[in-house]
């Protein structure tokens, strides 16, 4: 489903080069539920960005369902992001002028099948405990409520692969558990592949596999 | 040091009123190290915003060192924020065009004593593990690195009171522990008062007192 082969990612900063990922290789099968763990700054967000084609590697390649991301043009990449991948950003990236409901509805407007189900939007929001807050805009929501809108938005299109960057960082234990339970249920019923980074050991405990990053390298599988 | 008396906070949303805090009272002595805990949406950020005068209560009053915040004009409030209070935002609020170093240096430019110590800025950044990243701008930093810049910025002015809104949410256990250790050390050596909200039980375990919020109310001290 997802294949990362000898990927390195360098950032240029003035006259220095910051190597965020070094020769990273990873195979993720369809329907896996895997966690990426590692200290702050170890490269987790960078890796998720490369897998979702938000960014491209300096060297090495990423394949999704055997298609090399390098071979996709802008249309191909937009299509991939609209129809195959759901992404939960570490900084949420909600649209400030839209309500929670409208933010979650938004990706449905871009899916190939085109029909937007208001019921589905309400349902996903209710599953993350936000039924009573669906008309609030992001600046009228708490940090953890914004995070849950970002979660709902990534799940509403029923994507093949969900990439979640620290999806419970701003949540108390119980609320975070509800989010993970929802993801596990979708993984089991729809076969959706989940790749998520987290610092929380109790969230990690639900993953069938934990991939560890230290200083941009994968250590002991 | 900090006195919250019968404070309520209402937000108006269209035709509804959202009561974020209901009749909250709290006394915090000089040099306390206290944690505010509670589920997502329970009112933690709202309470911290009222204590720091970023926002004002709908009813009730907040006092800092016996001065009612209501009695301060804009100059008095700016002076309070520049000289007495350090605030670590849940969403960091770093200045995008400045480097980590410049972001941390920034509050020193507004303090009454006026002398900016480059050494002090470097020292605080090193204490949160960011010595090698001080020239990165926020968009060149990981989520947890940005969080640590926000921490360093709040501590650099040696304020009397530090208000920290989930200061370790984006940090792995070890890095988060280093941040809490730094705060404990400052609390012991300088007598700085710390009031922080957190979802992390291990962070909470360092607090001498835990105040619990549920649905905007304080429950069982
Ligand atoms: N401008 C606003 N308009 C309407 N409701 C608001 C507004 N700002 C906050 N709220 C509501 O007030 C409640 C308390 O918000 P607050 O940010 O204090 O929660 P919190 O305890 O910090 O949560 P979290 O742990 O998720 O950060 C939430 O239910 C939120 O939806
Ligand atoms: N544009 C950039 N320029 C220079 N360095 C960068 C840039 N973006 C990221 N980095 C560096 O790359 C490294 C990896 O960043 P990344 O965001 O992937 O870490 P992370 O594991 O997600 O950390 P966290 O747990 O704190 O979110 C960090 O040390 C960061 O400073
Ligand atoms: Mg990250
Ligand atoms: Mg909050």
Short mmCIF file of C-alpha atoms and ligand atoms in Angstrom, two decimals:
data_model
loop_
_atom_site.label_atom_id
_atom_site.label_comp_id
_atom_site.label_asym_id
_atom_site.label_seq_id
_atom_site.Cartn_x
_atom_site.Cartn_y
_atom_site.Cartn_z
CA UNK A 1 0.00 0.00 0.00
CA UNK A 2 2.75 2.49 0.98
CA UNK A 3 6.40 1.97 0.10
CA UNK A 4 9.18 4.34 1.22
CA UNK A 5 12.56 3.44 -0.34
CA UNK A 6 15.86 4.93 0.81
CA UNK A 7 14.34 8.32 1.36
CA UNK A 8 16.40 11.26 2.57
CA UNK A 9 15.15 14.80 3.10
CA UNK A 10 17.44 17.80 3.38
CA UNK A 11 16.45 21.34 4.21
CA UNK A 12 18.68 24.22 3.23
CA UNK A 13 19.06 26.80 5.97
CA UNK A 14 21.33 29.66 4.97
CA UNK A 15 24.65 27.95 4.36
CA UNK A 16 23.90 24.79 6.32
CA UNK A 17 22.01 21.69 5.31
CA UNK A 18 19.68 20.13 7.88
CA UNK A 19 19.18 16.43 7.16
CA UNK A 20 15.69 15.75 8.53
CA UNK A 21 15.50 12.15 7.25
CA UNK A 22 18.41 9.84 6.39
CA UNK A 23 18.02 6.77 4.19
CA UNK A 24 14.58 5.82 5.52
CA UNK A 25 12.87 2.72 4.15
CA UNK A 26 9.46 1.45 5.18
CA UNK A 27 6.84 -0.91 3.81
CA UNK A 28 3.23 -0.52 4.96
CA UNK A 29 0.68 -3.11 3.83
CA UNK A 30 -2.97 -2.36 3.04
CA UNK A 31 -5.04 -2.05 6.25
CA UNK A 32 -2.14 -1.77 8.67
CA UNK A 33 -2.46 0.33 11.83
CA UNK A 34 1.03 1.60 12.46
CA UNK A 35 2.56 4.17 14.77
CA UNK A 36 5.65 6.33 14.15
CA UNK A 37 7.37 7.24 17.39
CA UNK A 38 10.39 9.37 18.19
CA UNK A 39 11.61 12.44 20.02
CA UNK A 40 10.66 15.97 19.07
CA UNK A 41 12.57 16.88 15.90
CA UNK A 42 13.28 13.28 14.87
CA UNK A 43 11.52 13.55 11.48
CA UNK A 44 7.99 12.21 12.02
CA UNK A 45 6.11 15.11 10.40
CA UNK A 46 8.64 15.18 7.57
CA UNK A 47 8.04 11.48 6.88
CA UNK A 48 4.26 11.88 6.90
CA UNK A 49 4.54 14.86 4.54
CA UNK A 50 6.57 12.77 2.08
CA UNK A 51 4.14 9.85 2.18
CA UNK A 52 1.20 12.17 1.48
CA UNK A 53 3.04 13.99 -1.33
CA UNK A 54 2.75 17.31 0.51
CA UNK A 55 6.52 17.43 0.09
CA UNK A 56 9.00 15.44 -1.99
CA UNK A 57 12.18 13.62 -0.91
CA UNK A 58 15.68 14.90 -1.70
CA UNK A 59 16.68 11.35 -2.64
CA UNK A 60 14.80 8.05 -2.71
CA UNK A 61 11.21 7.34 -3.70
CA UNK A 62 7.71 6.96 -2.30
CA UNK A 63 5.13 4.61 -3.85
CA UNK A 64 1.41 4.44 -3.08
CA UNK A 65 -0.27 1.29 -4.41
CA UNK A 66 2.81 0.74 -6.60
CA UNK A 67 2.51 4.19 -8.22
CA UNK A 68 5.68 6.27 -7.77
CA UNK A 69 4.65 9.71 -6.48
CA UNK A 70 7.42 11.19 -8.66
CA UNK A 71 5.44 10.16 -11.76
CA UNK A 72 2.32 12.13 -10.82
CA UNK A 73 1.74 15.60 -12.20
CA UNK A 74 -0.18 18.27 -10.29
CA UNK A 75 -3.54 16.83 -11.35
CA UNK A 76 -2.47 13.34 -10.34
CA UNK A 77 -1.29 14.60 -6.95
CA UNK A 78 -4.50 16.58 -6.29
CA UNK A 79 -6.51 13.55 -7.26
CA UNK A 80 -4.47 11.40 -4.85
CA UNK A 81 -5.01 13.80 -1.98
CA UNK A 82 -8.71 14.26 -2.72
CA UNK A 83 -9.59 10.62 -3.17
CA UNK A 84 -7.03 8.34 -1.57
CA UNK A 85 -5.46 10.10 1.40
CA UNK A 86 -6.81 11.73 4.53
CA UNK A 87 -4.32 13.93 6.42
CA UNK A 88 -4.55 15.16 10.01
CA UNK A 89 -2.04 17.98 10.44
CA UNK A 90 -0.07 18.58 13.63
CA UNK A 91 -1.23 22.20 13.43
CA UNK A 92 -4.75 21.30 12.23
CA UNK A 93 -4.86 23.83 9.34
CA UNK A 94 -8.59 24.52 9.58
CA UNK A 95 -10.21 27.17 7.41
CA UNK A 96 -10.85 30.10 9.81
CA UNK A 97 -13.94 31.50 8.09
CA UNK A 98 -15.79 28.18 7.97
CA UNK A 99 -17.63 26.49 10.84
CA UNK A 100 -16.60 23.06 12.11
CA UNK A 101 -19.37 21.57 9.99
CA UNK A 102 -18.24 23.39 6.84
CA UNK A 103 -14.60 22.48 7.48
CA UNK A 104 -15.49 18.79 7.65
CA UNK A 105 -17.80 19.02 4.64
CA UNK A 106 -15.14 20.74 2.53
CA UNK A 107 -13.18 17.67 1.25
CA UNK A 108 -16.45 16.02 0.16
CA UNK A 109 -16.86 18.80 -2.38
CA UNK A 110 -13.68 17.61 -4.10
CA UNK A 111 -14.26 13.88 -4.18
CA UNK A 112 -14.93 12.25 -7.52
CA UNK A 113 -18.34 10.90 -6.51
CA UNK A 114 -19.43 14.44 -5.78
CA UNK A 115 -22.48 13.92 -3.56
CA UNK A 116 -22.19 15.61 -0.21
CA UNK A 117 -24.01 13.91 2.59
CA UNK A 118 -24.91 16.33 5.41
CA UNK A 119 -25.79 13.30 7.49
CA UNK A 120 -22.32 11.86 7.07
CA UNK A 121 -20.68 15.13 8.15
CA UNK A 122 -22.87 15.28 11.28
CA UNK A 123 -22.18 11.66 12.03
CA UNK A 124 -18.38 11.97 11.95
CA UNK A 125 -18.52 15.11 14.09
CA UNK A 126 -20.71 13.31 16.61
CA UNK A 127 -18.24 10.41 16.71
CA UNK A 128 -15.51 12.80 17.91
CA UNK A 129 -17.86 14.43 20.44
CA UNK A 130 -18.44 17.67 18.55
CA UNK A 131 -22.16 17.43 17.68
CA UNK A 132 -22.94 20.43 19.91
CA UNK A 133 -20.10 22.50 18.46
CA UNK A 134 -20.59 22.03 14.74
CA UNK A 135 -21.54 25.64 14.15
CA UNK A 136 -18.54 27.09 15.97
CA UNK A 137 -15.73 28.48 13.85
CA UNK A 138 -12.14 27.47 14.76
CA UNK A 139 -11.56 30.61 16.85
CA UNK A 140 -14.67 29.70 18.84
CA UNK A 141 -13.33 26.26 19.70
CA UNK A 142 -10.83 24.95 22.25
CA UNK A 143 -7.50 23.49 21.10
CA UNK A 144 -8.67 19.92 21.49
CA UNK A 145 -11.95 20.69 19.71
CA UNK A 146 -10.03 22.08 16.72
CA UNK A 147 -7.92 18.96 16.72
CA UNK A 148 -11.04 16.82 16.57
CA UNK A 149 -12.43 18.85 13.66
CA UNK A 150 -9.16 18.09 11.83
CA UNK A 151 -9.64 14.39 12.64
CA UNK A 152 -13.24 14.38 11.40
CA UNK A 153 -12.25 16.18 8.21
CA UNK A 154 -9.65 13.53 7.36
CA UNK A 155 -12.08 10.67 7.95
CA UNK A 156 -15.23 12.01 6.27
CA UNK A 157 -14.15 11.12 2.71
CA UNK A 158 -13.55 7.49 3.69
CA UNK A 159 -9.98 7.56 2.29
CA UNK A 160 -7.85 4.48 1.63
CA UNK A 161 -4.99 5.78 3.75
CA UNK A 162 -5.12 8.10 6.77
CA UNK A 163 -1.94 9.91 7.83
CA UNK A 164 -2.33 11.40 11.30
CA UNK A 165 0.32 13.71 12.79
CA UNK A 166 -0.03 13.53 16.58
CA UNK A 167 -3.87 13.34 16.39
CA UNK A 168 -4.41 13.28 20.17
CA UNK A 169 -1.70 15.70 21.35
CA UNK A 170 -4.23 18.25 22.63
CA UNK A 171 -6.72 15.76 24.07
CA UNK A 172 -7.27 14.39 27.57
CA UNK A 173 -6.98 10.65 27.90
CA UNK A 174 -10.65 9.81 27.53
CA UNK A 175 -11.29 12.04 24.51
CA UNK A 176 -8.07 10.79 22.87
CA UNK A 177 -9.15 7.22 23.46
CA UNK A 178 -12.47 7.89 21.70
CA UNK A 179 -10.55 9.19 18.67
CA UNK A 180 -8.30 6.12 18.56
CA UNK A 181 -11.30 3.81 19.00
CA UNK A 182 -12.97 5.48 16.03
CA UNK A 183 -9.84 4.97 13.93
CA UNK A 184 -9.56 1.31 14.98
CA UNK A 185 -13.20 0.74 14.08
CA UNK A 186 -12.74 2.30 10.63
CA UNK A 187 -9.56 0.24 10.18
CA UNK A 188 -11.45 -2.97 10.94
CA UNK A 189 -14.68 -2.27 9.07
CA UNK A 190 -13.36 -0.42 5.99
CA UNK A 191 -9.80 -1.76 5.89
CA UNK A 192 -8.44 1.80 5.93
CA UNK A 193 -4.66 2.00 6.40
CA UNK A 194 -3.61 4.20 9.33
CA UNK A 195 -0.14 5.67 9.76
CA UNK A 196 0.06 8.02 12.73
CA UNK A 197 2.80 9.71 14.67
CA UNK A 198 2.35 10.08 18.40
CA UNK A 199 4.20 10.75 21.62
CA UNK A 200 1.55 9.01 23.72
CA UNK A 201 2.50 5.47 24.83
CA UNK A 202 -1.14 4.51 25.42
CA UNK A 203 -2.02 5.52 21.84
CA UNK A 204 1.04 3.61 20.58
CA UNK A 205 -0.12 0.52 22.41
CA UNK A 206 -3.01 0.18 19.95
CA UNK A 207 -0.70 0.04 16.94
CA UNK A 208 0.13 -3.35 15.57
CA UNK A 209 3.61 -2.07 14.73
CA UNK A 210 5.71 0.82 16.05
CA UNK A 211 8.35 2.39 13.78
CA UNK A 212 10.92 4.39 15.75
CA UNK A 213 12.75 7.44 14.43
CA UNK A 214 15.81 9.00 16.06
CA UNK A 215 17.62 11.92 14.39
CA UNK A 216 15.97 11.20 11.04
CA UNK A 217 16.84 7.49 10.95
CA UNK A 218 14.73 4.42 11.58
CA UNK A 219 15.97 2.39 14.52
CA UNK A 220 15.15 -1.13 15.69
CA UNK A 221 11.85 -2.02 13.92
CA UNK B 1 -0.49 36.20 44.28
CA UNK B 2 -3.43 35.32 42.01
CA UNK B 3 -7.03 35.51 43.14
CA UNK B 4 -10.00 34.46 40.98
CA UNK B 5 -13.36 35.29 42.57
CA UNK B 6 -16.68 33.96 41.31
CA UNK B 7 -15.64 34.28 37.71
CA UNK B 8 -17.95 33.32 34.86
CA UNK B 9 -17.20 33.67 31.16
CA UNK B 10 -19.86 33.61 28.48
CA UNK B 11 -19.32 33.60 24.76
CA UNK B 12 -22.07 34.74 22.43
CA UNK B 13 -22.51 32.51 19.39
CA UNK B 14 -25.29 33.66 17.10
CA UNK B 15 -28.38 33.43 19.32
CA UNK B 16 -26.89 31.07 21.88
CA UNK B 17 -24.69 31.76 24.86
CA UNK B 18 -21.86 29.33 25.56
CA UNK B 19 -20.89 29.42 29.23
CA UNK B 20 -17.19 28.50 29.19
CA UNK B 21 -16.65 29.10 32.94
CA UNK B 22 -19.24 29.07 35.70
CA UNK B 23 -18.66 30.68 39.10
CA UNK B 24 -14.97 29.74 39.32
CA UNK B 25 -13.01 30.76 42.40
CA UNK B 26 -9.35 30.02 42.99
CA UNK B 27 -6.58 31.31 45.24
CA UNK B 28 -2.96 30.81 44.17
CA UNK B 29 -0.20 31.81 46.59
CA UNK B 30 3.15 33.27 45.59
CA UNK B 31 5.53 30.53 44.36
CA UNK B 32 2.94 27.80 43.98
CA UNK B 33 3.33 25.16 41.24
CA UNK B 34 -0.21 24.23 40.31
CA UNK B 35 -1.81 22.27 37.54
CA UNK B 36 -5.23 22.79 35.95
CA UNK B 37 -6.68 19.57 34.61
CA UNK B 38 -9.85 18.73 32.76
CA UNK B 39 -11.30 17.33 29.54
CA UNK B 40 -11.01 19.05 26.19
CA UNK B 41 -13.40 22.00 26.19
CA UNK B 42 -13.69 22.23 29.99
CA UNK B 43 -12.42 25.85 30.20
CA UNK B 44 -8.68 25.60 30.96
CA UNK B 45 -7.49 28.00 28.25
CA UNK B 46 -10.32 30.38 29.07
CA UNK B 47 -9.27 30.46 32.74
CA UNK B 48 -5.62 31.08 31.87
CA UNK B 49 -6.62 33.88 29.49
CA UNK B 50 -8.61 35.58 32.27
CA UNK B 51 -5.77 35.30 34.79
CA UNK B 52 -3.32 36.85 32.32
CA UNK B 53 -5.73 39.65 31.35
CA UNK B 54 -5.74 38.52 27.73
CA UNK B 55 -9.49 38.37 28.16
CA UNK B 56 -11.89 39.66 30.82
CA UNK B 57 -14.60 37.80 32.77
CA UNK B 58 -18.33 38.28 32.12
CA UNK B 59 -18.90 38.37 35.88
CA UNK B 60 -16.55 38.12 38.86
CA UNK B 61 -13.04 39.49 39.30
CA UNK B 62 -9.37 38.58 38.97
CA UNK B 63 -6.67 40.03 41.22
CA UNK B 64 -2.91 39.83 40.77
CA UNK B 65 -0.95 40.77 43.90
CA UNK B 66 -4.17 42.34 45.24
CA UNK B 67 -4.58 44.60 42.22
CA UNK B 68 -7.95 44.07 40.48
CA UNK B 69 -7.30 43.63 36.76
CA UNK B 70 -10.51 45.60 36.11
CA UNK B 71 -8.80 48.71 37.50
CA UNK B 72 -5.93 48.64 35.01
CA UNK B 73 -6.04 50.71 31.84
CA UNK B 74 -4.31 49.63 28.62
CA UNK B 75 -0.94 50.89 29.83
CA UNK B 76 -1.34 49.10 33.14
CA UNK B 77 -2.27 45.87 31.38
CA UNK B 78 0.65 46.07 28.92
CA UNK B 79 2.97 46.76 31.81
CA UNK B 80 1.59 43.73 33.66
CA UNK B 81 2.11 41.46 30.66
CA UNK B 82 5.58 42.81 29.91
CA UNK B 83 6.93 42.68 33.43
CA UNK B 84 4.96 40.34 35.64
CA UNK B 85 3.53 37.56 33.50
CA UNK B 86 4.97 35.01 31.11
CA UNK B 87 2.43 33.21 28.91
CA UNK B 88 2.92 29.99 26.95
CA UNK B 89 0.09 29.72 24.42
CA UNK B 90 -1.55 26.43 23.45
CA UNK B 91 -0.98 27.47 19.82
CA UNK B 92 2.48 29.01 20.50
CA UNK B 93 1.83 32.31 18.64
CA UNK B 94 5.42 32.76 17.48
CA UNK B 95 6.34 35.60 15.13
CA UNK B 96 6.83 33.91 11.72
CA UNK B 97 9.43 36.29 10.31
CA UNK B 98 11.73 36.08 13.34
CA UNK B 99 14.14 33.26 14.18
CA UNK B 100 13.81 31.22 17.37
CA UNK B 101 16.50 33.43 18.90
CA UNK B 102 14.72 36.65 17.92
CA UNK B 103 11.36 35.32 19.12
CA UNK B 104 12.82 34.61 22.57
CA UNK B 105 14.69 37.92 22.66
CA UNK B 106 11.56 39.88 21.76
CA UNK B 107 9.96 40.26 25.24
CA UNK B 108 13.26 41.50 26.66
CA UNK B 109 12.94 44.55 24.43
CA UNK B 110 9.80 45.55 26.34
CA UNK B 111 10.90 45.01 29.90
CA UNK B 112 11.41 48.04 32.08
CA UNK B 113 15.07 47.30 32.81
CA UNK B 114 15.70 47.41 29.07
CA UNK B 115 19.03 45.65 28.74
CA UNK B 116 18.90 42.66 26.43
CA UNK B 117 21.29 39.89 27.27
CA UNK B 118 22.15 37.73 24.24
CA UNK B 119 23.73 35.28 26.66
CA UNK B 120 20.48 34.90 28.56
CA UNK B 121 18.53 34.21 25.37
CA UNK B 122 21.02 31.53 24.31
CA UNK B 123 20.99 30.03 27.77
CA UNK B 124 17.20 29.60 27.95
CA UNK B 125 17.13 28.12 24.43
CA UNK B 126 19.86 25.67 25.40
CA UNK B 127 17.89 24.66 28.51
CA UNK B 128 15.01 23.53 26.28
CA UNK B 129 17.38 21.73 23.88
CA UNK B 130 17.23 24.26 21.06
CA UNK B 131 20.79 25.60 21.01
CA UNK B 132 21.38 24.13 17.55
CA UNK B 133 18.11 25.48 16.17
CA UNK B 134 18.20 29.08 17.33
CA UNK B 135 18.53 30.46 13.83
CA UNK B 136 15.58 28.50 12.42
CA UNK B 137 12.35 30.40 11.86
CA UNK B 138 9.09 28.81 13.10
CA UNK B 139 8.31 27.28 9.69
CA UNK B 140 11.73 25.64 9.78
CA UNK B 141 11.04 23.97 13.11
CA UNK B 142 9.11 20.88 14.17
CA UNK B 143 5.91 21.22 16.23
CA UNK B 144 7.66 20.36 19.46
CA UNK B 145 10.54 22.71 18.69
CA UNK B 146 8.08 25.58 18.19
CA UNK B 147 6.46 24.69 21.49
CA UNK B 148 9.84 24.91 23.19
CA UNK B 149 10.53 28.32 21.65
CA UNK B 150 7.22 29.46 23.17
CA UNK B 151 8.35 28.06 26.53
CA UNK B 152 11.73 29.79 26.35
CA UNK B 153 10.10 33.09 25.37
CA UNK B 154 7.84 33.03 28.44
CA UNK B 155 10.74 32.29 30.81
CA UNK B 156 13.41 34.64 29.46
CA UNK B 157 12.05 37.76 31.18
CA UNK B 158 12.12 36.06 34.58
CA UNK B 159 8.45 36.90 35.23
CA UNK B 160 6.75 36.64 38.63
CA UNK B 161 3.99 34.39 37.28
CA UNK B 162 4.14 31.92 34.39
CA UNK B 163 0.89 30.74 32.82
CA UNK B 164 1.46 27.70 30.61
CA UNK B 165 -1.30 26.29 28.40
CA UNK B 166 -0.46 22.62 27.76
CA UNK B 167 3.29 23.35 27.48
CA UNK B 168 4.31 19.76 26.72
CA UNK B 169 1.43 18.64 24.46
CA UNK B 170 3.69 18.25 21.42
CA UNK B 171 6.69 16.77 23.22
CA UNK B 172 7.87 13.21 23.76
CA UNK B 173 8.17 12.12 27.37
CA UNK B 174 11.86 12.90 27.81
CA UNK B 175 11.78 16.33 26.19
CA UNK B 176 8.62 17.21 28.13
CA UNK B 177 10.27 16.14 31.35
CA UNK B 178 13.22 18.48 30.64
CA UNK B 179 10.76 21.36 30.23
CA UNK B 180 9.00 20.56 33.51
CA UNK B 181 12.35 20.16 35.31
CA UNK B 182 13.38 23.61 34.08
CA UNK B 183 10.13 25.09 35.38
CA UNK B 184 10.53 23.33 38.75
CA UNK B 185 14.06 24.67 39.06
CA UNK B 186 12.96 28.23 38.29
CA UNK B 187 10.11 27.81 40.78
CA UNK B 188 12.53 26.75 43.51
CA UNK B 189 15.37 29.19 42.81
CA UNK B 190 13.43 32.31 41.81
CA UNK B 191 10.12 31.64 43.56
CA UNK B 192 8.25 32.07 40.28
CA UNK B 193 4.59 31.07 40.45
CA UNK B 194 3.56 28.46 37.84
CA UNK B 195 -0.01 27.81 36.76
CA UNK B 196 -0.19 25.32 33.91
CA UNK B 197 -2.89 23.34 32.18
CA UNK B 198 -2.05 19.86 31.02
CA UNK B 199 -3.57 16.57 29.93
CA UNK B 200 -0.45 14.60 30.88
CA UNK B 201 -0.71 12.73 34.21
CA UNK B 202 3.07 12.51 34.58
CA UNK B 203 3.34 16.32 34.21
CA UNK B 204 0.48 16.74 36.70
CA UNK B 205 2.30 14.55 39.19
CA UNK B 206 4.89 17.32 39.66
CA UNK B 207 2.29 19.87 40.70
CA UNK B 208 1.81 20.44 44.37
CA UNK B 209 -1.91 20.97 43.72
CA UNK B 210 -4.24 19.92 40.91
CA UNK B 211 -7.33 22.01 40.18
CA UNK B 212 -9.92 20.09 38.15
CA UNK B 213 -12.34 21.66 35.68
CA UNK B 214 -15.38 19.91 34.23
CA UNK B 215 -17.80 21.81 31.95
CA UNK B 216 -16.50 25.18 33.14
CA UNK B 217 -16.77 24.44 36.85
CA UNK B 218 -14.18 23.57 39.45
CA UNK B 219 -14.72 20.16 40.96
CA UNK B 220 -13.23 18.48 44.03
CA UNK B 221 -10.08 20.50 44.81
N1 LIG C 1 -15.30 32.54 21.02
C1 LIG C 1 -16.01 31.48 21.47
N2 LIG C 1 -17.33 31.37 21.17
C2 LIG C 1 -18.05 30.34 21.62
N3 LIG C 1 -17.57 29.35 22.38
C3 LIG C 1 -16.26 29.38 22.70
C4 LIG C 1 -15.41 30.44 22.26
N4 LIG C 1 -14.15 30.20 22.72
C5 LIG C 1 -14.21 29.05 23.42
N5 LIG C 1 -15.48 28.56 23.40
C6 LIG C 1 -15.96 27.34 24.07
O1 LIG C 1 -15.61 27.44 25.46
C7 LIG C 1 -15.30 26.14 25.95
C8 LIG C 1 -13.99 26.19 26.74
O2 LIG C 1 -12.93 26.42 25.86
P1 LIG C 1 -11.42 26.31 26.36
O3 LIG C 1 -10.56 26.70 25.18
O4 LIG C 1 -11.21 27.09 27.61
O5 LIG C 1 -11.27 24.75 26.69
P2 LIG C 1 -9.98 23.91 27.15
O6 LIG C 1 -10.27 23.30 28.48
O7 LIG C 1 -8.75 24.75 27.03
O8 LIG C 1 -9.94 22.73 26.08
P3 LIG C 1 -8.71 21.95 25.36
O9 LIG C 1 -8.19 20.98 26.37
O10 LIG C 1 -9.38 21.30 24.21
O11 LIG C 1 -7.70 22.98 24.97
C9 LIG C 1 -15.24 25.19 24.76
O12 LIG C 1 -16.36 24.32 24.79
C10 LIG C 1 -15.28 26.10 23.55
O13 LIG C 1 -16.02 25.56 22.48
N1 LIG C 2 12.18 24.16 6.48
C1 LIG C 2 13.09 23.62 7.33
N2 LIG C 2 14.37 24.10 7.33
C2 LIG C 2 15.29 23.59 8.17
N3 LIG C 2 15.07 22.59 9.04
C3 LIG C 2 13.82 22.09 9.08
C4 LIG C 2 12.77 22.58 8.25
N4 LIG C 2 11.64 21.90 8.55
C5 LIG C 2 11.95 21.02 9.52
N5 LIG C 2 13.26 21.12 9.85
C6 LIG C 2 14.00 20.33 10.83
O1 LIG C 2 13.82 18.95 10.50
C7 LIG C 2 13.77 18.17 11.70
C8 LIG C 2 12.57 17.23 11.65
O2 LIG C 2 11.39 17.96 11.74
P1 LIG C 2 9.97 17.22 11.94
O3 LIG C 2 8.94 18.30 11.92
O4 LIG C 2 9.81 16.13 10.96
O5 LIG C 2 10.12 16.59 13.40
P2 LIG C 2 9.04 15.79 14.28
O6 LIG C 2 9.57 14.44 14.56
O7 LIG C 2 7.70 15.89 13.65
O8 LIG C 2 9.05 16.60 15.65
P3 LIG C 2 7.86 16.96 16.70
O9 LIG C 2 7.61 15.74 17.51
O10 LIG C 2 8.47 18.07 17.51
O11 LIG C 2 6.67 17.41 15.90
C9 LIG C 2 13.70 19.15 12.87
O12 LIG C 2 14.94 19.13 13.57
C10 LIG C 2 13.45 20.49 12.23
O13 LIG C 2 14.13 21.55 12.90
MG1 LIG C 3 5.95 16.85 14.15
MG1 LIG C 4 -7.12 24.70 25.78
#
